[in-house]
Amino acid sequence: MKIINIIVGIFYLAFGLFLWNYPLKTLATFSLVFGLMQLSGAIAVLIYSFWKKLNPIPWGNILVSLAIGLGFLFIPFFSLTVILWLFIFSFLAMSAIYLQVLLKNRNQKWYMVEVALAILGIIFSFVMLFNPTVGFATMAKILAFGVIINGLSYIFAPSEK
């Protein structure tokens, strides 16, 4: 069983390195996968609604999910812009909330380092906001890093006996 984990881990590692080196393809693929997820979610809700005979059927949710899914599939680079804005503003919000929590709890050991990191996160959010290329590159690298870490976890997973 360990050999299968190693093979899968090597596949993930190779795929992660590919994603790391080709960020535009990474983001286009992410956009298409997100569109397919929206479409499949809308279809699943529709099937579930008819199967369980829900009354009223959530047509609003279904139509919005279908519109988002079709938009992401047919206009992938426009959808990348939407995903980028969501990424930037969530990054900014998390950094600001982290800074706010830190300012309330001043008696921590690494207080100044954590405050500096939170401020750097806020500054980097504004850099991404005004330079979308940096935002796209950051988003692609984070996705690639996640795939690489997943591959390493498969390779170094303990074997079952």
CSV table of C-alpha atoms in Angstrom, one decimal:
chain,number,residue,atom,x,y,z
A,1,MET,CA,0.0,0.0,0.0
A,2,LYS,CA,2.9,2.3,0.7
A,3,ILE,CA,4.0,2.1,-3.0
A,4,ILE,CA,0.6,3.5,-4.1
A,5,ASN,CA,0.9,6.4,-1.7
A,6,ILE,CA,4.4,7.1,-3.1
A,7,ILE,CA,3.1,7.0,-6.7
A,8,VAL,CA,0.2,9.3,-5.9
A,9,GLY,CA,2.5,11.6,-4.0
A,10,ILE,CA,4.9,11.8,-6.9
A,11,PHE,CA,2.0,12.6,-9.2
A,12,TYR,CA,0.8,15.4,-6.9
A,13,LEU,CA,4.4,16.7,-6.6
A,14,ALA,CA,4.9,16.8,-10.4
A,15,PHE,CA,1.5,18.4,-10.8
A,16,GLY,CA,2.2,21.0,-8.1
A,17,LEU,CA,5.6,21.9,-9.8
A,18,PHE,CA,3.7,22.3,-13.1
A,19,LEU,CA,1.2,24.6,-11.4
A,20,TRP,CA,4.1,26.5,-9.8
A,21,ASN,CA,5.8,27.1,-13.1
A,22,TYR,CA,2.7,27.9,-15.2
A,23,PRO,CA,0.5,30.3,-13.1
A,24,LEU,CA,-1.8,31.4,-16.0
A,25,LYS,CA,-2.7,27.8,-16.8
A,26,THR,CA,-3.2,27.2,-13.0
A,27,LEU,CA,-5.7,30.0,-12.7
A,28,ALA,CA,-7.6,29.2,-15.9
A,29,THR,CA,-8.0,25.6,-14.7
A,30,PHE,CA,-9.1,26.8,-11.3
A,31,SER,CA,-11.7,29.0,-12.9
A,32,LEU,CA,-13.0,26.2,-15.0
A,33,VAL,CA,-13.2,23.8,-12.0
A,34,PHE,CA,-15.0,26.4,-10.0
A,35,GLY,CA,-17.5,26.8,-12.8
A,36,LEU,CA,-18.1,23.1,-13.0
A,37,MET,CA,-18.6,23.0,-9.2
A,38,GLN,CA,-21.2,25.7,-9.4
A,39,LEU,CA,-23.1,23.9,-12.2
A,40,SER,CA,-23.0,20.5,-10.5
A,41,GLY,CA,-24.1,22.1,-7.2
A,42,ALA,CA,-27.1,23.7,-8.9
A,43,ILE,CA,-28.0,20.5,-10.6
A,44,ALA,CA,-27.7,18.6,-7.4
A,45,VAL,CA,-29.9,21.0,-5.5
A,46,LEU,CA,-32.5,20.8,-8.3
A,47,ILE,CA,-32.5,16.9,-8.2
A,48,TYR,CA,-32.6,16.9,-4.4
A,49,SER,CA,-35.6,19.4,-4.5
A,50,PHE,CA,-37.6,17.2,-6.8
A,51,TRP,CA,-36.5,13.9,-5.1
A,52,LYS,CA,-37.5,15.2,-1.6
A,53,LYS,CA,-40.5,17.1,-3.0
A,54,LEU,CA,-39.4,20.4,-1.4
A,55,ASN,CA,-41.9,23.1,-1.4
A,56,PRO,CA,-41.0,25.8,-2.4
A,57,ILE,CA,-38.2,24.8,-4.7
A,58,PRO,CA,-35.2,27.2,-4.2
A,59,TRP,CA,-35.3,28.6,-7.7
A,60,GLY,CA,-33.3,31.7,-6.8
A,61,ASN,CA,-30.3,29.7,-5.5
A,62,ILE,CA,-30.5,27.3,-8.5
A,63,LEU,CA,-30.6,30.1,-11.1
A,64,VAL,CA,-27.8,32.1,-9.4
A,65,SER,CA,-25.6,29.0,-9.2
A,66,LEU,CA,-26.3,28.1,-12.9
A,67,ALA,CA,-25.5,31.7,-14.0
A,68,ILE,CA,-22.3,31.8,-12.0
A,69,GLY,CA,-21.3,28.3,-13.3
A,70,LEU,CA,-22.0,29.1,-16.9
A,71,GLY,CA,-20.3,32.5,-16.6
A,72,PHE,CA,-17.2,30.9,-15.2
A,73,LEU,CA,-17.2,28.3,-17.9
A,74,PHE,CA,-17.8,30.5,-20.9
A,75,ILE,CA,-15.8,33.6,-19.7
A,76,PRO,CA,-13.0,32.1,-17.7
A,77,PHE,CA,-10.7,35.1,-17.5
A,78,PHE,CA,-13.5,37.4,-16.4
A,79,SER,CA,-14.2,34.9,-13.7
A,80,LEU,CA,-10.6,35.1,-12.7
A,81,THR,CA,-11.0,38.8,-12.1
A,82,VAL,CA,-13.9,38.0,-9.7
A,83,ILE,CA,-11.9,35.3,-7.9
A,84,LEU,CA,-9.0,37.7,-7.6
A,85,TRP,CA,-11.1,40.4,-6.0
A,86,LEU,CA,-12.5,37.9,-3.6
A,87,PHE,CA,-9.0,36.7,-2.8
A,88,ILE,CA,-7.7,40.2,-2.2
A,89,PHE,CA,-10.5,41.4,-0.1
A,90,SER,CA,-10.5,38.2,2.0
A,91,PHE,CA,-6.8,38.5,2.5
A,92,LEU,CA,-7.3,42.2,3.5
A,93,ALA,CA,-10.1,41.3,5.9
A,94,MET,CA,-8.2,38.5,7.6
A,95,SER,CA,-5.2,40.6,8.1
A,96,ALA,CA,-7.3,43.5,9.5
A,97,ILE,CA,-9.2,41.2,11.8
A,98,TYR,CA,-6.0,39.6,13.0
A,99,LEU,CA,-4.5,43.0,13.7
A,100,GLN,CA,-7.6,44.0,15.6
A,101,VAL,CA,-7.5,40.9,17.8
A,102,LEU,CA,-3.8,41.4,18.4
A,103,LEU,CA,-4.3,45.0,19.6
A,104,LYS,CA,-6.9,43.8,22.2
A,105,ASN,CA,-4.5,41.1,23.6
A,106,ARG,CA,-1.2,42.9,24.1
A,107,ASN,CA,0.3,40.5,26.6
A,108,GLN,CA,1.5,37.8,24.2
A,109,LYS,CA,5.1,36.6,23.8
A,110,TRP,CA,5.5,37.4,20.1
A,111,TYR,CA,3.2,40.4,20.1
A,112,MET,CA,5.4,42.8,18.0
A,113,VAL,CA,6.3,40.2,15.4
A,114,GLU,CA,2.6,39.3,15.0
A,115,VAL,CA,1.6,42.9,14.7
A,116,ALA,CA,4.3,43.5,12.1
A,117,LEU,CA,3.1,40.4,10.1
A,118,ALA,CA,-0.5,41.7,10.3
A,119,ILE,CA,0.5,45.1,9.0
A,120,LEU,CA,2.6,43.5,6.3
A,121,GLY,CA,-0.5,41.5,5.3
A,122,ILE,CA,-2.5,44.7,5.0
A,123,ILE,CA,0.2,46.4,3.0
A,124,PHE,CA,0.5,43.4,0.7
A,125,SER,CA,-3.3,43.4,0.2
A,126,PHE,CA,-3.1,46.9,-1.1
A,127,VAL,CA,-0.2,46.0,-3.3
A,128,MET,CA,-2.3,43.2,-4.8
A,129,LEU,CA,-5.3,45.5,-5.1
A,130,PHE,CA,-3.4,48.1,-7.2
A,131,ASN,CA,-1.2,45.5,-9.1
A,132,PRO,CA,-3.4,42.6,-10.1
A,133,THR,CA,-0.4,40.7,-11.6
A,134,VAL,CA,1.0,40.3,-8.1
A,135,GLY,CA,-2.4,39.1,-6.9
A,136,PHE,CA,-2.7,36.5,-9.7
A,137,ALA,CA,0.9,35.3,-9.0
A,138,THR,CA,0.2,35.0,-5.3
A,139,MET,CA,-3.0,33.1,-5.8
A,140,ALA,CA,-1.4,30.7,-8.3
A,141,LYS,CA,1.6,30.1,-6.0
A,142,ILE,CA,-0.7,29.4,-3.0
A,143,LEU,CA,-2.7,26.8,-5.1
A,144,ALA,CA,0.5,25.2,-6.3
A,145,PHE,CA,1.9,25.1,-2.8
A,146,GLY,CA,-1.2,23.4,-1.5
A,147,VAL,CA,-0.9,20.7,-4.2
A,148,ILE,CA,2.8,20.2,-3.4
A,149,ILE,CA,2.1,19.8,0.3
A,150,ASN,CA,-0.6,17.3,-0.5
A,151,GLY,CA,1.9,15.3,-2.5
A,152,LEU,CA,4.4,15.3,0.3
A,153,SER,CA,1.8,14.2,2.7
A,154,TYR,CA,1.0,11.2,0.5
A,155,ILE,CA,4.7,10.3,0.2
A,156,PHE,CA,5.5,10.6,3.9
A,157,ALA,CA,2.2,9.1,5.2
A,158,PRO,CA,2.7,6.3,7.6
A,159,SER,CA,2.1,2.9,6.1
A,160,GLU,CA,-0.8,0.7,7.3
A,161,LYS,CA,0.1,-2.8,8.5
